[in-house]
Short mmCIF file of C-alpha atoms and ligand atoms in Angstrom, two decimals:
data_model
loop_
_atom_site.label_atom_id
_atom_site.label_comp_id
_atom_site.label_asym_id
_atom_site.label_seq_id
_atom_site.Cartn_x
_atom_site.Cartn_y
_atom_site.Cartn_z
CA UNK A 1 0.00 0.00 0.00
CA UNK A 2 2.18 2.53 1.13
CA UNK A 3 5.07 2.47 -1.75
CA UNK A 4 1.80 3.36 -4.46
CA UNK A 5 1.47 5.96 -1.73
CA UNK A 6 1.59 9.57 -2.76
CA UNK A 7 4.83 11.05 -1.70
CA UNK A 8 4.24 13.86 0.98
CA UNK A 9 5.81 17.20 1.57
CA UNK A 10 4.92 18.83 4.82
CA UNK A 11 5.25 22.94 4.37
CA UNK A 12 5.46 25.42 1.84
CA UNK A 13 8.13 27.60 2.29
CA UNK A 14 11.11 27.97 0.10
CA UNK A 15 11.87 24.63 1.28
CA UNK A 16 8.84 22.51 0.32
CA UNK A 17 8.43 24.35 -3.06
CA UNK A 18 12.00 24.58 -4.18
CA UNK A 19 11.89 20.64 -3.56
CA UNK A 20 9.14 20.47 -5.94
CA UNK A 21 10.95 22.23 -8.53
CA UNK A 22 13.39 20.21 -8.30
CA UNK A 23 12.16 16.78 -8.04
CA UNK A 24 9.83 17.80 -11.42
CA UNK A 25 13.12 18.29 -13.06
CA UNK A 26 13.84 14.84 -12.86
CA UNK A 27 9.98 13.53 -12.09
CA UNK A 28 7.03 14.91 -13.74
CA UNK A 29 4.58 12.23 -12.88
CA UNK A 30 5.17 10.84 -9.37
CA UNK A 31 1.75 11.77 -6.69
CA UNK A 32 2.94 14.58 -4.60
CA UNK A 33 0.64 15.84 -1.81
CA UNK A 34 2.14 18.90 -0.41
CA UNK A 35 0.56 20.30 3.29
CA UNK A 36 0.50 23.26 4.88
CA UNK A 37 -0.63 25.06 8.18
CA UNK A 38 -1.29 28.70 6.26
CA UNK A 39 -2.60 29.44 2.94
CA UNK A 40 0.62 28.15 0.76
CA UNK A 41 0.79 31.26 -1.15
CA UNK A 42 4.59 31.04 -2.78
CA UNK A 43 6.66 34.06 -1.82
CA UNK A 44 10.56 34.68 -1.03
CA UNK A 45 10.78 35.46 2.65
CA UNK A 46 13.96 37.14 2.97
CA UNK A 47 11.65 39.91 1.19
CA UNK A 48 9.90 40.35 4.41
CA UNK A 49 12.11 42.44 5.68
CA UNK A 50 12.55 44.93 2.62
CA UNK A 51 8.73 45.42 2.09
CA UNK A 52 8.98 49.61 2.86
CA UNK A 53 12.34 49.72 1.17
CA UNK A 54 11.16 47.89 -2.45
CA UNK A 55 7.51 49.64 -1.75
CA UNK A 56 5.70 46.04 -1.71
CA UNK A 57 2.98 45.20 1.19
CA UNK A 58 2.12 41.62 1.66
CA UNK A 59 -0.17 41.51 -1.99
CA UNK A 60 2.88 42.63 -3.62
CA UNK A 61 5.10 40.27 -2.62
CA UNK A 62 3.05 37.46 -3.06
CA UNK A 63 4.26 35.21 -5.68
CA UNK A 64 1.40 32.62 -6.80
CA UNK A 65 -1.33 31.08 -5.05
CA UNK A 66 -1.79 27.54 -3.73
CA UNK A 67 -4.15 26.53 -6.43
CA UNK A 68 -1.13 27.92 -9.38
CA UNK A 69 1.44 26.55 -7.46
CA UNK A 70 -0.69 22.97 -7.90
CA UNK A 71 -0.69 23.43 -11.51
CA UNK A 72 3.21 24.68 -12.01
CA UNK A 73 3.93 21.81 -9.80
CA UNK A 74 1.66 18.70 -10.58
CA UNK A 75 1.12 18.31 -7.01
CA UNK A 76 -2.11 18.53 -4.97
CA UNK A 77 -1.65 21.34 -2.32
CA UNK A 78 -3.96 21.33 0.55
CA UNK A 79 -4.01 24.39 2.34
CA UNK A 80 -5.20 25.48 6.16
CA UNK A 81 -3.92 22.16 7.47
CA UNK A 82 -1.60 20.69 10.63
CA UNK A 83 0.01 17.76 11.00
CA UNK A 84 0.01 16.50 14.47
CA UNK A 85 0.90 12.59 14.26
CA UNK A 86 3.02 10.61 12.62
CA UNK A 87 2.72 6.62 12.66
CA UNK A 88 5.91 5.73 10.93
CA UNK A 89 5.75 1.92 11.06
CA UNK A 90 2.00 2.41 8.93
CA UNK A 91 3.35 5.30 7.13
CA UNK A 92 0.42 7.03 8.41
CA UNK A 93 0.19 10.81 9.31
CA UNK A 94 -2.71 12.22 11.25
CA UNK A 95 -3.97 15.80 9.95
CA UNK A 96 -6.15 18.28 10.90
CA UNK A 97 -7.76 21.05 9.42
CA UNK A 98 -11.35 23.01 8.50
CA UNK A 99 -13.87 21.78 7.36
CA UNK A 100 -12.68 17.74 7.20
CA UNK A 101 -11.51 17.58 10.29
CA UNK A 102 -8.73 14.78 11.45
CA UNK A 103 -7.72 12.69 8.32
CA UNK A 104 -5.59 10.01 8.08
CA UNK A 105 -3.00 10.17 4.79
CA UNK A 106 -0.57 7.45 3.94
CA UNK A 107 2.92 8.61 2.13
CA UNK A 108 5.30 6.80 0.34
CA UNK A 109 7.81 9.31 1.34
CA UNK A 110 7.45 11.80 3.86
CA UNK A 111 9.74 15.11 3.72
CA UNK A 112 9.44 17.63 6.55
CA UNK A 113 9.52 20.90 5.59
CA UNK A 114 7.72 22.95 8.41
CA UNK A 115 10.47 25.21 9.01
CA UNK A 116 10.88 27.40 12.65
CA UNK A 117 8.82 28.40 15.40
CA UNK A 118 9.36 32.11 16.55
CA UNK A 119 10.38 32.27 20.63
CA UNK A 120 7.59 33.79 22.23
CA UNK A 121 9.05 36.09 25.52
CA UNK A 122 6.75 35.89 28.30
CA UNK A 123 6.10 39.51 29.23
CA UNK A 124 3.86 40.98 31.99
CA UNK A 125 1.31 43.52 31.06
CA UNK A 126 -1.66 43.70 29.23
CA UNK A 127 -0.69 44.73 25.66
CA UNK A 128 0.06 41.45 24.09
CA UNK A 129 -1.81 42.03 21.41
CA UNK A 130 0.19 44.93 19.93
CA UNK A 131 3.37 42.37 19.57
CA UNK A 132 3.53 41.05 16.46
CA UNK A 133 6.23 37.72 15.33
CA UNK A 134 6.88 38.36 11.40
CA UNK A 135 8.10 34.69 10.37
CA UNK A 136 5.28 34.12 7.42
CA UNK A 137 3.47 36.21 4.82
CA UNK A 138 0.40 35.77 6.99
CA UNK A 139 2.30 37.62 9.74
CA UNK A 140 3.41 40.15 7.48
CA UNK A 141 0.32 41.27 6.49
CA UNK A 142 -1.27 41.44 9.81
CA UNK A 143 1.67 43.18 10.49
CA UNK A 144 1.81 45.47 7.91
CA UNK A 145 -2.55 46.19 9.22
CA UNK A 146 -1.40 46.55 12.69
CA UNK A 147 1.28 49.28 11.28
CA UNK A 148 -0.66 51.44 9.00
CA UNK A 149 -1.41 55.01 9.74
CA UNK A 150 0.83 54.10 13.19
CA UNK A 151 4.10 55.79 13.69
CA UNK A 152 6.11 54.50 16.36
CA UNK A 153 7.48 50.73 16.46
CA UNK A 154 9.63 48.82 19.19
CA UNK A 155 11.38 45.92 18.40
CA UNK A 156 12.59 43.71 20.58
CA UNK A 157 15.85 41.67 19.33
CA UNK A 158 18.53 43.51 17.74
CA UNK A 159 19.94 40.37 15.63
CA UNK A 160 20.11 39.84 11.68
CA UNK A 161 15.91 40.05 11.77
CA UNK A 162 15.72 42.98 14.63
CA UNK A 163 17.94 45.02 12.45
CA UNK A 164 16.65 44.57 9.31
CA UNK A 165 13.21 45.58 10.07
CA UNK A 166 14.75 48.21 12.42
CA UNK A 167 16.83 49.88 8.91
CA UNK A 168 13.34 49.08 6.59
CA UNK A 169 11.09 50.80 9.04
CA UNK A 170 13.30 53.67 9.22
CA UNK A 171 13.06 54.10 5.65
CA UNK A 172 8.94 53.91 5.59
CA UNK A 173 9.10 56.72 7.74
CA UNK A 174 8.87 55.46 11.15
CA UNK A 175 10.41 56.02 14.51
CA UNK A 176 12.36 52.86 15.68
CA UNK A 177 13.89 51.67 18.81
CA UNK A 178 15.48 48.57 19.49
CA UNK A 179 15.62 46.99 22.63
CA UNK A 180 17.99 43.84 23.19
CA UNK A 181 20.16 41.60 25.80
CA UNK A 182 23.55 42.14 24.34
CA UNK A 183 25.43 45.23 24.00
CA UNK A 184 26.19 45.03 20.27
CA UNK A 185 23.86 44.22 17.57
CA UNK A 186 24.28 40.52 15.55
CA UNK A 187 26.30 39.32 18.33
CA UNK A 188 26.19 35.45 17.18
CA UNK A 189 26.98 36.65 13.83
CA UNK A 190 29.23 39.31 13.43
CA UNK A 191 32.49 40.59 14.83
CA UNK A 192 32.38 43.16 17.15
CA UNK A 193 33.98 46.31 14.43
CA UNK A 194 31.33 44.89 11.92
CA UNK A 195 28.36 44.76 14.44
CA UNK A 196 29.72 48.70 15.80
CA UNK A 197 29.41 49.56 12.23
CA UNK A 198 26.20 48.32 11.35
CA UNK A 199 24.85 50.02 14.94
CA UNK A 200 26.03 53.69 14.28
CA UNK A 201 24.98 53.30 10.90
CA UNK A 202 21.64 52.62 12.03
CA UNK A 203 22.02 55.28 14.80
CA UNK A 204 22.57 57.72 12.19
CA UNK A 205 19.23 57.06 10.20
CA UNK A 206 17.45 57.37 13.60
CA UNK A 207 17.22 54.30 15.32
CA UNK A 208 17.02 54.56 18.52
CA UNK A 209 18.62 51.67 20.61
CA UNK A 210 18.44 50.54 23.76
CA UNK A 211 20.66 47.55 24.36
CA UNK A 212 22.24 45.43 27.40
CA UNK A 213 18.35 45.88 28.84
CA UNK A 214 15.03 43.70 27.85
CA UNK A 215 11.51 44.63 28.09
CA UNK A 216 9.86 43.34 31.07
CA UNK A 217 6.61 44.51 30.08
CA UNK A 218 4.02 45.28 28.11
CA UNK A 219 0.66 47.35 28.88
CA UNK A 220 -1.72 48.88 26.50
CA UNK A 221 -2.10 53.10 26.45
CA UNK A 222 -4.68 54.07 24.33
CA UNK A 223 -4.16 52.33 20.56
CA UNK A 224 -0.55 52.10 21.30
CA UNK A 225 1.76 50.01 24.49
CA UNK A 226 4.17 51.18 27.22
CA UNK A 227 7.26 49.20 27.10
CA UNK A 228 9.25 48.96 30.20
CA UNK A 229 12.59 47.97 30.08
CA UNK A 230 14.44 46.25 33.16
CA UNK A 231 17.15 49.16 33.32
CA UNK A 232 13.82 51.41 34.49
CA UNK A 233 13.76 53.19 30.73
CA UNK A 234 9.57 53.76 29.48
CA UNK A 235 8.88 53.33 25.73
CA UNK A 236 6.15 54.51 23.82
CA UNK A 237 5.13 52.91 20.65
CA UNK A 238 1.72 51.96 18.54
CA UNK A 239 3.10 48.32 17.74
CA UNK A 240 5.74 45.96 18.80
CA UNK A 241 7.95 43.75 16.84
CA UNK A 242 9.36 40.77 18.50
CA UNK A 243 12.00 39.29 16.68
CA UNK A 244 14.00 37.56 19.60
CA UNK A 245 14.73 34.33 17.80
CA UNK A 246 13.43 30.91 15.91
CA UNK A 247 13.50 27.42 17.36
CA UNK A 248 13.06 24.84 14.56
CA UNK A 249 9.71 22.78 14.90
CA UNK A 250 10.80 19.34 15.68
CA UNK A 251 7.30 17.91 16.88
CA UNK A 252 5.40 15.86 16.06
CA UNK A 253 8.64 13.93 14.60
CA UNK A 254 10.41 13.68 18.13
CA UNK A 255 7.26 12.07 19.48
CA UNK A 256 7.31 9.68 16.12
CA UNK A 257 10.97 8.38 17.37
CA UNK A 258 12.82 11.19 14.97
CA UNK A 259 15.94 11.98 16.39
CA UNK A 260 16.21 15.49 17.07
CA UNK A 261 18.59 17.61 18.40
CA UNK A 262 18.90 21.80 18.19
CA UNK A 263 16.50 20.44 15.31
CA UNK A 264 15.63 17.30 13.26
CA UNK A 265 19.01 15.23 13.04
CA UNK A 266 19.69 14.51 9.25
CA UNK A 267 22.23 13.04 7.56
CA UNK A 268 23.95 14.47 4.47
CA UNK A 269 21.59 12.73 2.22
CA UNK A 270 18.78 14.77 4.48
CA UNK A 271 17.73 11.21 5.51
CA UNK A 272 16.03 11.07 9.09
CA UNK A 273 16.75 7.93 11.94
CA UNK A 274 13.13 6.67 10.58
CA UNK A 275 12.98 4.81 7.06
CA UNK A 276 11.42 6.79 4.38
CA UNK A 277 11.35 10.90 6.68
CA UNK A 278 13.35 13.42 5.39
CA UNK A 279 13.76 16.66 6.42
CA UNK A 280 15.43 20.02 5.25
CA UNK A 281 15.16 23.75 5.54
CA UNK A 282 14.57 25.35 8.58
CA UNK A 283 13.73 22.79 10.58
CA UNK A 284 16.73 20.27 9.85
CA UNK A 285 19.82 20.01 11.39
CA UNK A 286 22.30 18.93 8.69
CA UNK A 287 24.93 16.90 9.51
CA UNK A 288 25.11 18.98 12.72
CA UNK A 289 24.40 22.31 10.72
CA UNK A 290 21.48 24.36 11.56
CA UNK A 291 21.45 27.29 9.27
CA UNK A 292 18.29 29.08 8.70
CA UNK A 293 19.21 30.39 5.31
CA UNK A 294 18.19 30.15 1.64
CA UNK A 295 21.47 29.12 0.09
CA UNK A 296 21.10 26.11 2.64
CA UNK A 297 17.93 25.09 1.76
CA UNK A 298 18.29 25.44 -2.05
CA UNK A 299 21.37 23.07 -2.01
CA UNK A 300 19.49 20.64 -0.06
CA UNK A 301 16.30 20.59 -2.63
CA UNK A 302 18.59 19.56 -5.04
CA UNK A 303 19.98 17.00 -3.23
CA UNK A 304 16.70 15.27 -1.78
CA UNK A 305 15.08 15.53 -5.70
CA UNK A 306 17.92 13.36 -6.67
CA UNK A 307 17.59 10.66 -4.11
CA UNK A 308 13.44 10.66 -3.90
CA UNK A 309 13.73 9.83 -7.57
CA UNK A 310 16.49 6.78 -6.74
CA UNK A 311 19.82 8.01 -6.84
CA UNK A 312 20.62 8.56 -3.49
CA UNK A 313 22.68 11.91 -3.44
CA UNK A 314 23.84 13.69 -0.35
CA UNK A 315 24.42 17.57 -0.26
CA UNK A 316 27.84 19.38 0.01
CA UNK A 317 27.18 22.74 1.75
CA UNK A 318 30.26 25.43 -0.35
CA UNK A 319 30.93 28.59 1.06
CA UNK A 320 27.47 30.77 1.63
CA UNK A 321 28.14 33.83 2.66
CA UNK A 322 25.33 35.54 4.49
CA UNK A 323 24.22 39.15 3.50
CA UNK A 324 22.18 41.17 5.78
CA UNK A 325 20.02 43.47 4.23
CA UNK A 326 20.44 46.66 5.84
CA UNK A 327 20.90 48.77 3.08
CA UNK A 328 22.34 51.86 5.30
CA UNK A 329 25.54 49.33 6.16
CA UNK A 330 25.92 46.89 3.30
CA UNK A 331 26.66 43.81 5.11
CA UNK A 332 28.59 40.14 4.32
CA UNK A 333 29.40 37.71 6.55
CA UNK A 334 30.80 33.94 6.70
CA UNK A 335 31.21 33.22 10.34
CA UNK A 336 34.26 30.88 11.17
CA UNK A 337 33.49 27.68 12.66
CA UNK A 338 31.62 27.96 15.97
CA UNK A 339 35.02 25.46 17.41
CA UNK A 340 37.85 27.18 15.20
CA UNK A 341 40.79 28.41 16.87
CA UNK A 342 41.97 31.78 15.60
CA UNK A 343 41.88 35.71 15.95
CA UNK A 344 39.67 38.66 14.38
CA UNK A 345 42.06 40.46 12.32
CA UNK A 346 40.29 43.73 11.84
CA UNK A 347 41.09 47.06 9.03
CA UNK A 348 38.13 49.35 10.05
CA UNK A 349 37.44 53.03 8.68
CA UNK A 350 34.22 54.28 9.64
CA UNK A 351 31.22 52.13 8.13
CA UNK A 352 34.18 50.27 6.06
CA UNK A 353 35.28 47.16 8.01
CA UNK A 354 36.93 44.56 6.76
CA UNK A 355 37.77 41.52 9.20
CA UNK A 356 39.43 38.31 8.41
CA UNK A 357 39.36 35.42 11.05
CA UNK A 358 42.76 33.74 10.83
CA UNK A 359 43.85 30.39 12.28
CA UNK A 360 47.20 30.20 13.81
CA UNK A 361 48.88 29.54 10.42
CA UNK A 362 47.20 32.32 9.15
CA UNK A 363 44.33 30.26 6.84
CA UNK A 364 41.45 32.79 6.79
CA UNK A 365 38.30 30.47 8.14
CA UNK A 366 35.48 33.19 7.79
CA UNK A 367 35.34 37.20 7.15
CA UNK A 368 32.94 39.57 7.62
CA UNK A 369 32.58 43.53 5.44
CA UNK A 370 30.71 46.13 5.49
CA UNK A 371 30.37 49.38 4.07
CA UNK A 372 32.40 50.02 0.66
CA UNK A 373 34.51 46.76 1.69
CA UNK A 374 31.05 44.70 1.50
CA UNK A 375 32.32 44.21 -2.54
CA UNK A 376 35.33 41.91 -1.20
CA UNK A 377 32.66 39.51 -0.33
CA UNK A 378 33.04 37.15 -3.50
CA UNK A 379 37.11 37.88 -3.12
CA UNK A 380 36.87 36.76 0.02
CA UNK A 381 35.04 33.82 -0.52
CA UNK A 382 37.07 32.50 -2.94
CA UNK A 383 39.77 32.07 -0.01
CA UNK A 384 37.43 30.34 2.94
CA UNK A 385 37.17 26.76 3.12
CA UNK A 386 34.16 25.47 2.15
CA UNK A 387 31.38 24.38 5.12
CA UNK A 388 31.75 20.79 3.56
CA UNK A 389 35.80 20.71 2.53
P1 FAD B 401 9.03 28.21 6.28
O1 FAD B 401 9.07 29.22 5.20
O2 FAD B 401 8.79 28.69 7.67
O3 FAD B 401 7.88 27.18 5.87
C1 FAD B 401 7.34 26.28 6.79
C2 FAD B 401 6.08 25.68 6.19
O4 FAD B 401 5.62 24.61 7.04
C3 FAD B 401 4.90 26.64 6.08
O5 FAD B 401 4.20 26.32 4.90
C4 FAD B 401 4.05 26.28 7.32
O6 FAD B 401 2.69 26.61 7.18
C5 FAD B 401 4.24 24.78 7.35
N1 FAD B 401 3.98 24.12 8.64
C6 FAD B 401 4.54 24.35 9.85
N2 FAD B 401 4.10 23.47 10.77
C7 FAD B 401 3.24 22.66 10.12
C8 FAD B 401 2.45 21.54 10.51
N3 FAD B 401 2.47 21.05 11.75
N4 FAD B 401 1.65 20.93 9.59
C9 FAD B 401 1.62 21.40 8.32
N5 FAD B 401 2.36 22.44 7.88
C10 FAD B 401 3.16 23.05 8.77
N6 FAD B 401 17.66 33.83 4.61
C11 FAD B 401 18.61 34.17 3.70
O7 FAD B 401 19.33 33.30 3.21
N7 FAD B 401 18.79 35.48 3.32
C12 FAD B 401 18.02 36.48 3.82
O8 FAD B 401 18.22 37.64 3.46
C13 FAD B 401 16.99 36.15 4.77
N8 FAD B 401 16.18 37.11 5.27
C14 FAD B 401 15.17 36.75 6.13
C15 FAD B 401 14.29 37.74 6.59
C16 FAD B 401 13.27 37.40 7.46
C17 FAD B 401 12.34 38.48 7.95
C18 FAD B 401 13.10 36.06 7.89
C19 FAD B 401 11.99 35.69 8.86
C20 FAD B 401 13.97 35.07 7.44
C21 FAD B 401 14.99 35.40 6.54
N9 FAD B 401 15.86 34.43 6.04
C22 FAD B 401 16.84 34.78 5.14
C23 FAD B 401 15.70 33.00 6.38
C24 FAD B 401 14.96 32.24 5.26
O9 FAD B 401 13.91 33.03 4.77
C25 FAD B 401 14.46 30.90 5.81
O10 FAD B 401 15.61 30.13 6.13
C26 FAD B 401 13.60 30.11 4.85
O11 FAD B 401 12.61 30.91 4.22
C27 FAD B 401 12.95 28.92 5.57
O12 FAD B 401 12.12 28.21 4.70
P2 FAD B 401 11.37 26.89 5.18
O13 FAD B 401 10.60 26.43 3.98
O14 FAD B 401 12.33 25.95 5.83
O15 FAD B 401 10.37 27.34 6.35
#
């Protein structure tokens, strides 16, 4: 029963569909049933955070719609639906969703692409309701509701996300503060010249930040909150961003006997511990890489296509530098290896850093540039070792 089974793609994010691309390269025919918990419109979400910059609310950057996507991709695409079980020795997942209810669907194949929870901070206060998580298009346009005719935002994380929307804000005409634990912006990504850069940068087009403090709460004034901050500071603001992290969804796999770890444990051929579950994207750790990042993901759908059509293939991650979209700092980075031994070695002028992270024998394992040195980027990557050497 189960190998004339449809196979069956859980999400569709950049992961699920650029999977489907991919396997029709090599497969137009096989079943494919992709699900997904929101309305599976296809749309890039590293755009999310450049909406006021490139002019485009949520409509406009909207891709195609679930039903197009179904005919682009010979697949059938139901939308508005969860999985919450998986019975892996029937090859049976449990779904729910309006109107049907629970359903029962058997897979061939089952590939998990459901991607990242956002961290919810548990705040006092009564203004909940004005914080808004931006990790889908769906959140984006409530967002983007929530934010119309308003003028002030808060956001509360001052990482790659924080500081994006922080620099695109600022250029749709809004006051901004930013509000965060550490006391330098990016601090898991970039080096600390590169993260100063990026922060007076941002200072300069009016951000306002507020950092080595976090918001303890939250209460509603009016239409708008009162933040207050544990260093005693009071922030007004009509809407609150919270962009304090992602933890990759790992249930219900764990409970199915998945391993997981920081996510769900795959191999290099994105292969989980259970027969027939893959994973990739957001929610897979590869080969003990989590990296929430397009270039990831891409190399992985390219991969998996290969070996759900028979010719097992497993993915070789090359150098992918990240670039963080904050237009008032251009901004690459390739962070060394979280275990490699070595030093910063730093030329800084201004916004213009350039930093090279050197082992002792002077190999350069990762670099980060911003400012006018942000063109070295592809120089630079031609002289880092690959993720996979
Ligand atoms: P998602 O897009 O989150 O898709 C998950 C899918 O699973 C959705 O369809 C969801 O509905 C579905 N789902 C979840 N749970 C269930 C369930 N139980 N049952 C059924 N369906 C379920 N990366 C870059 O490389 N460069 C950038 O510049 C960049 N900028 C970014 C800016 C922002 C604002 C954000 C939030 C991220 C950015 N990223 C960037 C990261 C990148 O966008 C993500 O790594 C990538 O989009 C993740 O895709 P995904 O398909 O794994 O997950």
């Amino acid at each position: 029963m189960a190998d004339q089974a449809p196979i069956v793609v859980v999400g569709t994010g950049l992961a699920g569909y650029s999977l489907l691309r991919e396997l029709r390269k090599h497969d137009p025919d096989t079943p494919v049933v992709m699900l997904t918990a929101d309305d599976g419109t296809s749309y890039s979400k590293p755009m999310l955070s450049t909406g006021f910059t490139k002019n485009k609310d949520a409509d406009g950057l909207a891709q195609a719609s679930a039903e197009n996507m179904a005919v682009q991709l010979n697949a059938e695409i139901r939308t508005h639906v969860r999985v919450v079980s998986i019975e892996a020795d029937r090859h049976e997942l449990v779904v729910t969703g309006e109107p049907a209810g629970e359903q029962r669907l058997v897979y061939s194949k089952l590939v998990l692409a459901w991607g990242a929870e956002p961290v919810h901070l548990n705040l006092a206060g009564d203004g909940q309701d004005r914080v808004y998580s931006i990790n889908d298009l769906m959140d984006y346009r409530a967002f983007r509701k929530a934010v119309d005719g308003a003028r002030r935002v808060a956001i509360m994380g001052a990482g790659l996300i924080g500081c994006e929307f922080a620099n695109d804000l600022r250029n749709g005409g809004y006051e901004v503060d930013v509000i965060a634990p550490d006391h330098r912006v990016m601090p898991g990504l970039l080096p600390e010249a590169a993260a100063a850069a990026v922060r007076s940068e941002l200072s300069a087009l009016g951000v306002g930040f507020h950092l080595g403090t976090v918001v303890e709460r939250v209460d509603a004034v009016g239409d708008g909150v009162n933040l207050t901050l544990a260093s005693g500071e009071q922030i007004a603001a009509d809407v609150v961003i919270s962009a304090v992290g992602l933890r990759p969804r790992t249930e219900p796999a764990e409970e199915a006997g998945v391993q997981t770890n920081r996510a769900i444990v795959v191999n290099r051929a994105l292969e989980t511990s259970v027969p027939d579950i893959y994973a990739l994207g957001d929610c897979a750790e590869v080969d003990g890489h989590v990296l929430m990042y397009v270039l990831p993901l891409m190399a992985c759908a390219r991969a998996l296509a290969k070996t759900l059509v028979g010719e097992r293939t497993e993915v070789r991650y090359g150098v992918m530098p990240v670039m963080v979209k904050t237009p008032c700092c251009p901004t690459a980075v390739y962070p060394p290896p979280a275990d490699a031994e070595g030093q910063w070695q730093v030329e800084s002028e201004g916004r213009d850093v350039r930093a090279e992270f050197r082992s002792p024998v002077g190999e350069t394992l990762g670099f980060a540039v911003t400012g006018d040195y942000a063109v070295e980027k592809q120089a630079l990557a031609r002289k880092v070792p690959a993720i996979h050497s």
